Coordinates of C-alpha atoms in Angstrom, one line a residue:
Chain A
M17 CA -0.5 28.2 3.2
T18 CA 0.7 26.2 0.2
I19 CA 2.0 22.8 -0.6
E20 CA 5.1 22.7 -2.8
A21 CA 6.4 19.6 -4.5
R22 CA 9.3 19.2 -6.9
F23 CA 10.5 15.8 -7.8
R24 CA 12.9 14.6 -10.5
L25 CA 13.4 10.9 -10.9
K26 CA 14.5 8.6 -13.7
R27 CA 13.2 5.0 -14.0
G28 CA 14.2 3.3 -17.2
S29 CA 12.7 5.3 -20.0
F30 CA 10.3 7.2 -17.7
T31 CA 11.3 10.5 -16.2
L32 CA 9.3 12.2 -13.5
D33 CA 10.0 15.9 -13.6
A34 CA 7.1 17.4 -11.6
D35 CA 7.0 20.9 -10.2
L36 CA 3.8 21.8 -8.4
T37 CA 2.4 24.4 -6.0
V38 CA -1.1 24.1 -4.7
P39 CA -2.9 25.8 -1.9
A40 CA -3.1 23.7 1.3
Q41 CA -6.6 22.8 2.5
C42 CA -7.4 21.9 -1.1
F43 CA -8.8 18.7 -2.5
T44 CA -6.4 18.3 -5.4
C45 CA -7.2 15.8 -8.1
I46 CA -4.2 14.5 -10.1
L47 CA -5.2 13.5 -13.6
G48 CA -3.4 12.2 -16.6
P49 CA -3.1 9.2 -18.9
S50 CA -1.8 6.0 -17.5
G51 CA 2.0 6.0 -17.3
S52 CA 2.1 9.7 -16.8
G53 CA 3.6 9.4 -13.3
K54 CA 0.6 10.0 -11.1
T55 CA 1.3 7.1 -8.7
T56 CA 5.1 7.8 -8.8
L57 CA 4.4 11.4 -7.8
L58 CA 2.3 10.2 -4.8
R59 CA 4.9 7.7 -3.8
A60 CA 7.6 10.3 -4.0
I61 CA 5.5 12.6 -1.8
A62 CA 5.1 9.8 0.7
G63 CA 8.8 9.0 0.6
L64 CA 8.0 5.4 -0.4
T65 CA 9.9 6.0 -3.6
K66 CA 13.1 7.6 -2.5
C67 CA 13.7 10.6 -4.8
R68 CA 17.2 12.0 -4.5
D69 CA 16.4 15.1 -6.4
G70 CA 13.3 16.2 -4.5
Y71 CA 11.7 18.9 -2.5
F72 CA 8.5 18.8 -0.5
R73 CA 7.0 21.4 1.8
I74 CA 3.6 21.6 3.3
G75 CA 3.0 24.9 5.1
E76 CA 6.1 25.6 7.1
Y77 CA 7.1 21.9 7.3
I78 CA 9.7 20.7 4.9
W79 CA 9.7 16.9 4.5
Q80 CA 12.5 16.7 2.0
E81 CA 15.1 19.1 0.6
G82 CA 18.5 18.2 -0.9
D83 CA 20.2 15.7 1.4
Y84 CA 17.5 16.2 4.1
Y85 CA 15.1 13.3 3.7
T86 CA 12.3 12.3 6.2
P87 CA 11.6 8.6 6.0
P88 CA 8.0 7.6 5.2
H89 CA 7.1 6.6 8.8
K90 CA 8.1 10.1 10.0
R91 CA 6.0 12.0 7.5
P92 CA 2.6 12.9 9.0
L93 CA 0.6 11.6 6.0
G94 CA -2.2 9.1 5.3
Y95 CA -1.9 6.9 2.2
V96 CA -4.8 5.0 0.7
F97 CA -3.6 2.6 -2.0
Q98 CA -5.6 1.4 -5.0
E99 CA -6.2 -2.0 -3.3
P100 CA -7.3 -1.8 0.3
S101 CA -4.2 -3.7 1.6
L102 CA -5.6 -4.4 5.0
F103 CA -3.3 -6.4 7.3
P104 CA -4.7 -10.0 6.9
H105 CA -3.6 -11.2 10.3
M106 CA -5.5 -8.5 12.1
L107 CA -9.2 -7.8 12.9
V108 CA -10.7 -4.7 11.4
K109 CA -10.4 -3.0 14.8
Q110 CA -6.7 -3.9 15.0
N111 CA -6.2 -2.6 11.5
L112 CA -7.7 0.7 12.5
E113 CA -5.7 0.9 15.7
Y114 CA -2.4 0.2 14.0
G115 CA -1.6 3.7 13.0
F116 CA -3.8 5.3 15.7
K117 CA -1.7 3.7 18.5
R118 CA 1.5 4.8 16.9
I119 CA 0.9 8.6 17.1
P120 CA 1.2 10.4 20.4
A121 CA -2.2 10.9 22.2
L122 CA -1.7 14.7 22.0
E123 CA -1.5 14.6 18.2
R124 CA -4.7 12.7 17.7
R125 CA -7.0 15.3 16.2
I126 CA -9.4 12.7 14.9
K127 CA -11.1 10.6 17.5
F128 CA -11.4 6.8 17.0
E129 CA -15.2 6.9 17.2
E130 CA -15.4 9.9 14.9
A131 CA -13.6 8.0 12.0
I132 CA -15.7 4.9 12.6
S133 CA -19.0 6.7 12.5
L134 CA -17.9 8.9 9.5
L135 CA -17.1 5.7 7.5
G136 CA -19.9 3.6 9.0
L137 CA -17.6 0.9 10.3
Q138 CA -19.2 0.1 13.7
P139 CA -20.7 -3.3 12.5
F140 CA -17.3 -4.5 11.2
L141 CA -15.0 -3.8 14.1
E142 CA -14.7 -7.4 15.3
R143 CA -14.7 -9.0 11.9
N144 CA -11.8 -10.5 10.1
S145 CA -10.6 -8.2 7.3
N146 CA -11.0 -11.0 4.7
S147 CA -14.7 -11.3 5.4
L148 CA -15.5 -7.8 4.2
S149 CA -16.6 -6.8 0.7
G150 CA -14.2 -4.7 -1.5
G151 CA -16.1 -1.4 -0.6
E152 CA -16.1 -2.2 3.1
R153 CA -12.4 -2.9 3.0
Q154 CA -11.6 0.3 1.3
R155 CA -13.6 2.2 3.8
V156 CA -11.5 0.5 6.5
A157 CA -8.4 1.5 4.7
I158 CA -9.5 5.1 4.5
A159 CA -10.4 5.2 8.2
R160 CA -7.1 3.6 9.1
A161 CA -5.3 6.3 7.1
I162 CA -7.2 9.2 8.6
L163 CA -6.8 7.8 12.2
T164 CA -3.2 8.9 12.1
S165 CA -4.5 12.5 12.0
P166 CA -2.5 13.1 8.8
K167 CA -1.4 16.6 7.7
L168 CA -1.9 15.4 4.1
L169 CA -4.0 12.5 2.7
L170 CA -2.7 10.8 -0.4
M171 CA -5.2 8.6 -2.3
D172 CA -4.3 6.6 -5.3
E173 CA -7.4 5.7 -7.2
P174 CA -9.0 4.5 -4.0
L175 CA -12.3 3.7 -5.7
A176 CA -10.9 2.1 -8.9
S177 CA -11.3 -1.4 -7.8
L178 CA -14.9 -1.0 -6.6
D179 CA -18.2 -1.5 -8.3
S180 CA -20.4 1.6 -8.9
E181 CA -22.6 0.9 -6.0
S182 CA -19.8 0.9 -3.5
K183 CA -18.4 4.0 -5.2
R184 CA -21.6 5.9 -4.7
G185 CA -21.4 4.9 -1.0
I186 CA -17.9 6.1 -0.5
I187 CA -17.8 9.4 -2.4
P188 CA -20.0 11.3 0.1
Y189 CA -17.7 10.1 2.9
L190 CA -14.7 11.5 1.1
A191 CA -16.4 14.8 0.6
T192 CA -17.3 15.1 4.3
L193 CA -13.8 13.9 5.2
H194 CA -12.2 16.8 3.5
T195 CA -14.7 19.4 4.7
N196 CA -15.1 18.1 8.3
L197 CA -11.5 17.2 9.1
E198 CA -9.8 19.9 7.1
I199 CA -7.2 17.6 5.7
P200 CA -5.6 18.5 2.3
V201 CA -6.0 15.7 -0.1
F202 CA -4.1 14.6 -3.2
Y203 CA -6.3 12.3 -5.1
V204 CA -5.4 10.3 -8.2
S205 CA -8.4 9.5 -10.4
H206 CA -9.6 8.8 -13.9
S207 CA -13.3 9.2 -13.1
H208 CA -15.1 12.4 -14.2
D209 CA -17.7 11.8 -11.5
E210 CA -15.2 11.6 -8.7
I211 CA -13.4 14.7 -9.9
A212 CA -16.6 16.7 -10.3
Q213 CA -17.8 15.8 -6.9
L214 CA -14.6 16.2 -4.9
A215 CA -12.0 18.4 -6.5
D216 CA -11.0 22.0 -5.7
T217 CA -7.8 21.9 -7.7
L218 CA -6.9 19.9 -10.7
V219 CA -3.3 18.9 -11.7
F220 CA -2.8 17.5 -15.2
L221 CA 0.2 15.3 -15.5
D222 CA 1.6 14.1 -18.8
A223 CA 4.8 12.1 -19.4
G224 CA 6.0 12.9 -15.9
K225 CA 5.5 16.6 -16.2
V226 CA 2.9 18.9 -14.7
K227 CA 1.1 20.4 -17.7
K228 CA -1.5 22.5 -16.0
V229 CA -2.9 23.4 -12.6
T230 CA -6.4 24.8 -12.4
R231 CA -8.4 25.7 -9.4
I232 CA -12.0 25.7 -8.3
T233 CA -11.6 28.2 -5.5
G234 CA -14.1 28.6 -2.7
R235 CA -17.8 29.3 -3.1
N236 CA -19.4 31.1 -6.0
T237 CA -16.7 30.6 -8.5
S238 CA -16.1 27.9 -11.0
I239 CA -13.8 26.7 -13.7
D240 CA -14.0 24.8 -16.9
L241 CA -12.6 21.3 -17.1
P242 CA -11.0 20.5 -20.4
L243 CA -10.2 16.9 -19.4
E244 CA -10.1 15.7 -23.0
P245 CA -10.6 18.1 -25.8
G246 CA -14.2 18.3 -26.8
K247 CA -15.4 15.2 -25.1
D248 CA -17.8 15.3 -22.1
N249 CA -16.7 18.7 -21.1
W250 CA -18.4 20.4 -18.2
A251 CA -18.2 23.3 -15.9
I252 CA -18.5 23.2 -12.1
I253 CA -20.4 26.0 -10.4
E254 CA -20.4 26.5 -6.6
A255 CA -23.7 27.9 -5.5
K256 CA -25.9 28.4 -2.4
V257 CA -29.5 27.4 -1.9
A258 CA -31.6 30.6 -1.9
G259 CA -35.1 29.3 -1.8
Y260 CA -37.7 26.8 -2.9
D261 CA -40.7 27.2 -5.1
N262 CA -43.5 25.1 -3.5
E263 CA -45.8 25.4 -6.5
F264 CA -43.5 24.0 -9.1
N265 CA -41.1 22.2 -6.7
L266 CA -38.0 24.0 -7.9
T267 CA -34.9 25.0 -5.9
Y268 CA -33.3 28.5 -6.4
A269 CA -29.6 28.4 -6.3
D270 CA -27.6 31.6 -6.2
F271 CA -24.2 31.8 -7.8
S272 CA -22.0 34.6 -8.8
G273 CA -23.6 34.9 -12.2
G274 CA -27.2 34.9 -11.1
C275 CA -29.7 32.3 -10.0
F276 CA -30.5 28.8 -11.3
Y277 CA -33.8 27.0 -11.1
I278 CA -33.0 23.3 -10.4
A279 CA -35.3 20.4 -10.0
C280 CA -33.5 18.6 -7.3
G281 CA -35.9 18.5 -4.3
E282 CA -36.0 20.8 -1.3
L283 CA -32.7 21.6 0.3
P284 CA -31.9 23.6 3.5
I285 CA -31.6 27.4 2.8
D286 CA -28.1 28.7 2.6
S287 CA -26.5 25.3 2.2
P288 CA -23.5 25.3 -0.2
I289 CA -24.0 23.1 -3.2
R290 CA -22.0 22.1 -6.2
L291 CA -23.5 22.1 -9.6
R292 CA -22.4 20.7 -12.9
V293 CA -23.3 22.0 -16.4
M294 CA -22.5 19.7 -19.3
A295 CA -21.2 21.4 -22.4
G296 CA -23.7 19.5 -24.5
D297 CA -26.6 20.8 -22.4
V298 CA -25.8 24.4 -23.3
S299 CA -27.1 26.0 -26.5
L300 CA -26.6 29.6 -27.8
S301 CA -28.8 32.2 -29.4
L302 CA -28.2 35.7 -30.5
D303 CA -31.4 37.1 -29.1
F304 CA -33.2 36.6 -25.9
Q305 CA -36.0 34.1 -26.5
E306 CA -38.9 34.3 -24.1
E307 CA -41.0 31.4 -25.4
T308 CA -38.9 28.4 -24.6
S309 CA -39.0 25.6 -22.2
V310 CA -35.5 26.3 -21.0
L311 CA -35.6 28.0 -17.6
N312 CA -32.0 29.0 -17.2
I313 CA -31.1 31.6 -19.8
F314 CA -28.2 34.0 -19.2
P315 CA -26.6 36.7 -21.3
V316 CA -22.9 35.8 -21.7
Y317 CA -19.8 36.9 -23.6
I318 CA -17.8 34.5 -25.7
E319 CA -14.3 34.1 -24.3
E320 CA -12.8 31.5 -26.5
I321 CA -13.7 29.1 -29.3
S322 CA -11.9 25.9 -29.9
T323 CA -12.5 23.2 -32.5
N324 CA -13.0 19.7 -31.3
D325 CA -13.3 17.8 -34.6
A326 CA -14.5 18.4 -38.1
A327 CA -18.1 19.0 -37.0
T328 CA -18.1 20.4 -33.4
M329 CA -16.6 23.2 -31.4
T330 CA -16.4 24.1 -27.7
V331 CA -17.2 27.6 -26.7
R332 CA -16.1 29.1 -23.5
L333 CA -18.5 31.6 -22.1
D334 CA -18.2 34.2 -19.4
L335 CA -21.2 34.6 -17.2
L336 CA -20.3 37.6 -15.0
G337 CA -17.1 35.9 -14.1
T338 CA -18.4 32.3 -14.1
P339 CA -17.1 30.3 -17.0
I340 CA -19.5 28.0 -18.7
L341 CA -18.8 25.7 -21.7
A342 CA -21.1 25.1 -24.6
Q343 CA -20.7 22.4 -27.3
I344 CA -22.1 23.4 -30.6
T345 CA -21.7 22.4 -34.2
R346 CA -19.4 24.2 -36.5
K347 CA -22.4 24.9 -38.8
S348 CA -24.2 26.8 -36.0
A349 CA -21.1 28.8 -35.1
H350 CA -20.8 29.8 -38.7
A351 CA -24.5 30.7 -39.0
L352 CA -24.5 32.8 -35.8
K353 CA -21.1 34.3 -36.7
L354 CA -19.7 33.5 -33.3
E355 CA -16.5 35.3 -32.4
K356 CA -14.6 36.3 -29.4
H357 CA -16.2 39.0 -27.1
K358 CA -19.6 38.6 -28.8
K359 CA -22.6 38.8 -26.6
V360 CA -25.0 35.8 -26.8
Y361 CA -27.6 34.0 -24.7
A362 CA -26.8 30.7 -23.1
H363 CA -29.7 28.3 -22.8
I364 CA -28.8 25.8 -20.0
K365 CA -31.1 22.9 -20.4
N366 CA -29.9 20.9 -17.5
V367 CA -28.1 21.8 -14.2
A368 CA -27.1 18.7 -12.2
L369 CA -26.7 18.9 -8.4
I370 CA -23.5 17.1 -7.4
H371 CA -23.7 17.6 -3.7
Chain B
M26 CA 13.7 -52.4 24.9
L27 CA 16.0 -49.3 24.6
T28 CA 19.5 -49.7 25.9
E29 CA 21.0 -47.0 28.1
N30 CA 23.2 -46.2 25.1
D31 CA 20.1 -45.7 22.9
I32 CA 18.4 -43.4 25.4
S33 CA 21.6 -41.4 25.7
A34 CA 21.7 -41.2 21.8
L35 CA 18.1 -40.1 21.7
W36 CA 18.8 -37.3 24.3
I37 CA 21.9 -36.1 22.5
T38 CA 20.1 -36.1 19.1
F39 CA 17.2 -34.0 20.3
K40 CA 19.5 -31.7 22.3
L41 CA 21.6 -31.2 19.1
A42 CA 18.6 -30.7 16.8
G43 CA 16.9 -28.3 19.3
L44 CA 20.0 -26.2 19.8
T45 CA 20.8 -26.2 16.1
T46 CA 17.3 -25.1 15.2
L47 CA 17.3 -22.4 17.8
I48 CA 20.6 -21.0 16.6
L49 CA 19.5 -21.3 12.9
L50 CA 16.3 -19.4 13.6
L51 CA 18.2 -16.6 15.3
L52 CA 20.8 -16.3 12.6
G53 CA 18.7 -17.4 9.7
T54 CA 15.9 -14.9 10.2
P55 CA 18.0 -11.7 9.6
L56 CA 19.9 -13.5 6.8
A57 CA 16.6 -14.6 5.1
W58 CA 15.2 -11.1 5.5
W59 CA 18.3 -9.6 4.0
L60 CA 18.2 -12.1 1.1
A61 CA 14.5 -11.4 0.5
N62 CA 14.9 -7.7 0.3
T63 CA 18.4 -6.8 -0.9
R64 CA 19.5 -5.9 -4.3
N65 CA 23.2 -6.3 -3.3
R66 CA 25.3 -8.0 -5.9
F67 CA 26.7 -10.4 -3.3
K68 CA 23.2 -11.8 -2.8
T69 CA 23.6 -14.5 -5.4
I70 CA 26.9 -15.7 -3.9
I71 CA 25.4 -15.8 -0.4
E72 CA 22.4 -17.7 -1.7
A73 CA 24.7 -20.3 -3.4
V74 CA 26.7 -20.8 -0.2
V75 CA 23.5 -21.3 1.9
A76 CA 22.3 -23.9 -0.6
L77 CA 25.6 -25.8 -0.8
P78 CA 24.7 -28.4 1.8
L79 CA 21.7 -29.4 -0.4
V80 CA 24.0 -30.7 -3.1
L81 CA 27.2 -31.6 -1.3
P82 CA 27.6 -35.1 0.2
P83 CA 27.5 -34.6 3.9
T84 CA 30.9 -36.4 4.2
V85 CA 32.5 -33.6 2.1
L86 CA 31.1 -31.0 4.5
G87 CA 32.2 -33.0 7.5
F88 CA 35.6 -33.5 6.1
Y89 CA 36.3 -29.8 5.7
F90 CA 34.9 -29.1 9.1
L91 CA 37.2 -31.6 10.6
I92 CA 40.1 -29.9 8.8
V93 CA 39.1 -26.4 9.9
L94 CA 38.0 -27.2 13.4
G95 CA 40.6 -29.9 14.2
P96 CA 43.7 -29.1 16.3
Y97 CA 45.8 -28.4 13.2
G98 CA 43.1 -26.4 11.4
P99 CA 43.0 -22.6 11.4
L100 CA 40.1 -22.4 13.8
G101 CA 41.3 -25.2 15.9
K102 CA 44.7 -23.6 16.4
L103 CA 43.0 -20.3 17.3
M104 CA 40.9 -22.1 19.9
L105 CA 44.0 -23.8 21.4
L106 CA 45.9 -20.5 21.4
T107 CA 43.1 -18.7 23.3
G108 CA 43.1 -21.4 25.9
G109 CA 40.2 -23.5 24.6
H110 CA 40.4 -26.9 23.0
S111 CA 39.7 -28.1 19.5
L112 CA 36.0 -28.5 18.6
A113 CA 36.6 -31.7 16.7
F114 CA 35.0 -34.8 18.3
T115 CA 33.0 -32.6 20.8
F116 CA 29.3 -31.8 21.1
A117 CA 30.0 -28.1 20.4
G118 CA 31.7 -29.2 17.1
L119 CA 28.6 -31.1 16.2
V120 CA 26.4 -28.0 16.8
V121 CA 28.6 -25.9 14.5
G122 CA 28.6 -28.5 11.8
S123 CA 24.8 -29.0 12.0
V124 CA 24.2 -25.3 11.8
F125 CA 25.8 -25.2 8.4
Y126 CA 24.5 -28.5 7.3
S127 CA 20.8 -27.6 8.1
M128 CA 21.0 -23.9 7.1
P129 CA 19.2 -24.1 3.7
F130 CA 16.3 -25.9 5.4
V131 CA 15.7 -23.0 7.7
V132 CA 16.8 -20.0 5.5
Q133 CA 15.0 -20.9 2.3
P134 CA 11.5 -21.3 3.8
L135 CA 12.0 -18.1 5.7
Q136 CA 13.2 -16.3 2.6
N137 CA 10.3 -17.5 0.6
A138 CA 7.9 -16.5 3.3
F139 CA 9.3 -13.0 3.4
I140 CA 9.1 -12.7 -0.3
T141 CA 5.5 -13.9 -0.3
I142 CA 4.5 -11.1 2.1
G143 CA 5.4 -8.6 -0.6
K144 CA 6.3 -5.0 -0.1
R145 CA 2.8 -3.6 0.0
S146 CA 1.9 -4.5 3.6
M147 CA 5.3 -3.1 4.8
E148 CA 4.7 0.1 2.8
V149 CA 1.2 0.5 4.3
A150 CA 2.7 0.0 7.8
A151 CA 5.3 2.7 7.0
T152 CA 2.6 5.2 6.1
L153 CA 1.0 4.3 9.4
R154 CA 4.1 5.5 11.3
A155 CA 5.7 2.1 12.0
S156 CA 9.5 2.3 12.0
P157 CA 11.4 -0.4 10.1
V158 CA 12.0 -2.5 13.2
D159 CA 8.4 -2.1 14.3
R160 CA 7.2 -3.1 10.9
F161 CA 9.3 -6.2 11.0
F162 CA 7.9 -7.4 14.3
S163 CA 4.3 -6.3 13.8
I164 CA 3.8 -7.2 10.2
A165 CA 6.6 -9.4 8.6
L166 CA 7.0 -11.9 11.5
P167 CA 3.3 -12.7 12.0
L168 CA 2.7 -12.9 8.3
A169 CA 5.7 -15.2 7.8
R170 CA 4.3 -17.6 10.4
P171 CA 3.9 -20.6 8.0
G172 CA 7.5 -20.1 6.9
F173 CA 8.7 -20.2 10.5
L174 CA 6.8 -23.3 11.2
T175 CA 8.2 -25.0 8.1
A176 CA 11.7 -23.8 8.8
T177 CA 11.6 -25.0 12.4
V178 CA 10.4 -28.5 11.6
L179 CA 12.6 -29.0 8.6
G180 CA 15.6 -27.6 10.4
F181 CA 15.0 -29.9 13.4
A182 CA 14.1 -33.0 11.4
H183 CA 17.0 -32.6 9.0
T184 CA 19.4 -32.3 12.0
V185 CA 18.0 -35.4 13.6
G186 CA 18.6 -37.3 10.4
E187 CA 22.2 -36.2 9.8
F188 CA 24.8 -38.9 9.6
G189 CA 27.8 -38.1 7.4
V190 CA 28.7 -34.8 9.0
V191 CA 28.4 -36.3 12.5
L192 CA 30.5 -39.2 11.7
M193 CA 33.3 -37.0 10.3
I194 CA 33.5 -34.3 13.0
G195 CA 31.8 -36.0 15.9
G196 CA 33.2 -39.5 15.7
N197 CA 31.2 -41.9 17.8
I198 CA 31.7 -41.0 21.5
P199 CA 28.9 -42.3 23.7
G200 CA 27.3 -39.6 25.8
E201 CA 29.0 -36.9 23.7
T202 CA 28.6 -37.3 20.0
H203 CA 26.8 -40.7 19.7
V204 CA 23.5 -39.6 18.0
L205 CA 20.5 -41.6 16.9
S206 CA 21.4 -42.2 13.2
I207 CA 24.8 -43.6 14.3
A208 CA 23.1 -45.7 17.0
I209 CA 20.9 -47.2 14.3
Y210 CA 23.9 -47.8 12.1
D211 CA 25.7 -49.5 15.0
H212 CA 22.7 -51.8 15.7
V213 CA 22.5 -52.9 12.1
E214 CA 26.3 -53.5 12.0
S215 CA 26.0 -55.8 15.1
L216 CA 22.9 -57.4 13.5
E217 CA 20.6 -56.2 16.3
Y218 CA 17.7 -55.7 13.9
G219 CA 15.1 -55.6 16.6
Q220 CA 16.6 -52.6 18.3
A221 CA 17.4 -50.9 14.9
H222 CA 13.7 -51.3 14.1
V223 CA 12.6 -49.6 17.3
L224 CA 14.8 -46.5 16.7
A225 CA 14.3 -46.4 12.9
G226 CA 10.5 -47.0 13.1
G227 CA 10.1 -44.5 15.9
L228 CA 12.0 -41.9 13.9
L229 CA 9.9 -42.6 10.9
V230 CA 6.6 -42.2 12.7
I231 CA 7.7 -39.0 14.6
S232 CA 8.9 -37.4 11.4
F233 CA 5.8 -38.2 9.5
I234 CA 3.5 -36.8 12.3
L235 CA 5.7 -33.6 12.5
L236 CA 5.4 -33.0 8.7
L237 CA 1.7 -33.8 8.8
L238 CA 1.2 -31.2 11.5
V239 CA 3.2 -28.5 9.6
Y240 CA 1.4 -28.9 6.3
G241 CA -2.0 -29.1 8.1
L242 CA -1.3 -25.9 10.1
N243 CA 0.1 -24.0 7.2
R244 CA -2.9 -25.0 5.1
R245 CA -5.2 -23.6 7.8
F246 CA -3.2 -20.4 8.1
R247 CA -3.4 -19.8 4.3
I248 CA -7.1 -20.4 4.2
V249 CA -7.7 -18.0 7.1
F250 CA -5.4 -15.3 5.7
S251 CA -5.7 -15.5 2.0

C-alpha cells in the first residue's frame, strides 16, 4: 500500500512541482523552508486548492487524475489547520459532531467516546469554543478531524501556534493517534522535536519540488536526519526494552546494532521505544578504551564524511546497519586520519528516550 | 387621533416594507453570496448597479420605472399583451420599485457579512464532509446573522421612508398606493401639523428603537462569537 501524489501548480512566481510516493500507514513529516510549498501541497491533496495538473492515489483509491477530480467534501480525509478554526457559533460538542454526523454510521471506525478520551476533551464538551485555551482548541480541532474516520490525516503545523507546555501535552496524543487508529498522517512541521517524536518518513520540499524522501521504517532500524547541514543533526533509533538494572537504575534497550544502557527510569519489558542520539554527543576513537565514563561504546565503520564549516565535520557511521552521526572537529578528523570504510569506536555520551 | 386614511396608509406602508424586505432577503442572499465569493469580471458592474439607488435621486429611479412599467413602456406593453395590466399606479408596481430602491441596504450588509466569515470556516466544513449547500446553511448563514439582522432592519426602514419613487410610480391612490410618507406630506400641505406630528414622531421613535435593537443585538453577537 502506497500513497502517490503528483501536483503541478503555478501561482505567480511560485511553482509547485511535487512528485511523491510514500508507504501508506506512515507518519510522514513534510519539511522545508517557508515558501517551499508545504501548505500548498497539503491543500492540493485535500482538494482545497484545485490543481488541474494533479494525481493523487491512496491505496487503490484515486482521488484525482486528469479531468477526474473529487471535491474536498468527498475525499475521506481529516485536515487540521495551523489555527484551530473551530466554528464559533457551536459548542465544543457540536463542533466535534459536525463531521461525525456527516459520515454514514457504517463508516465510523472511530467512536465518539474514543476520540474524546484520547484527546482528553470530556470536561469541555458543553463549553463554548471561545472559552478554551489555544491548546485545548487545537485538541478539539484534531478530534473533530479524526471523528470523520479519515483515510488520511493532513496536519499543517498544528502545534505552531501553541506554547511549549501545550505542545508537550499534544504530541503524545498525536503519537497514540497514529499507532492506535492506524491512520496515515501527512504532517507539516519546522520543529525537530515534533519530527523526532512522530515521523516515520521525511519529505524535504524546496522551491515547490520534492528534494528527498527518507524513511525510518519499522522497529530496529533508523536513519540520519540531515535537516540542516551540520547543525543539530541527530539519528533516530528504534529499540525495544530488554531489561532493567536495579542496582544502578539503568534500562537496557536492544536495537539492531546491540544494546544501549539508558538512564530513563524503569519501562515495561518488550515495549517499543524511540531513541535519539545527537551528533554532538558522539565522539570517536581509534582503539577501544576501557577506562572511560561512557557506557555506550560500539565498533563502527565510517560511511561518509562531510564538512559543515571551516572547523567541523559530520561523520556518518554504520553500526551493524544502524546509521549514527558524529560531529567532530576537522582537526580531530585529521589527527585520527579518518576516511571512508575505516573502523573506529563510537562513544555515545547521551541517548535520549523520545517515547 | 389617526384618521381612517392614516390607518390605511400605515397598513399599506408596513405591508409594502414587509413584502419588499422578504423579497429582497430571498433575492439578495444569493446575490450577496455570489458577490462575496466570485472573481467574475462582471462583479464590479453588478456591484455598481446594486449601489445606484444610494446616489440617484429617488425621483430619477421612479421616473424610469414609470416609463418602463407604464402602459407604453416595454414591460407594461408585455403585461398588457399577456392579459395583465400595467403595474404603474398599483401596489405591485410599488413593490417592484421598492425592491430596486432598497436593494443596496439589504445586499451590502449581507455581502460584508459573508466576506467577514472568510474562507477558512467554509474550508474546514468542506474537509468535514459538508457539501457546498450544506456548508452554506450550517456555517455561512448562522455566522452571517448580524448581517441578516442589519439587512432586514435597514431594508424595512428604508422602504418605510421612501417618498420619491412612490410618488412617481404609485401616485397617491388611497387604499392602494397612499403610504405613510405621502400621508405626512399631505397633512403638512393642508397645514394639519398635529396629525403630521403624530405620524412623523411615531415613525421617528419606531425607527430609533429598531436601530437601537439591531446595534445592541449585533454587539452582543460579536462579543459572544469573537
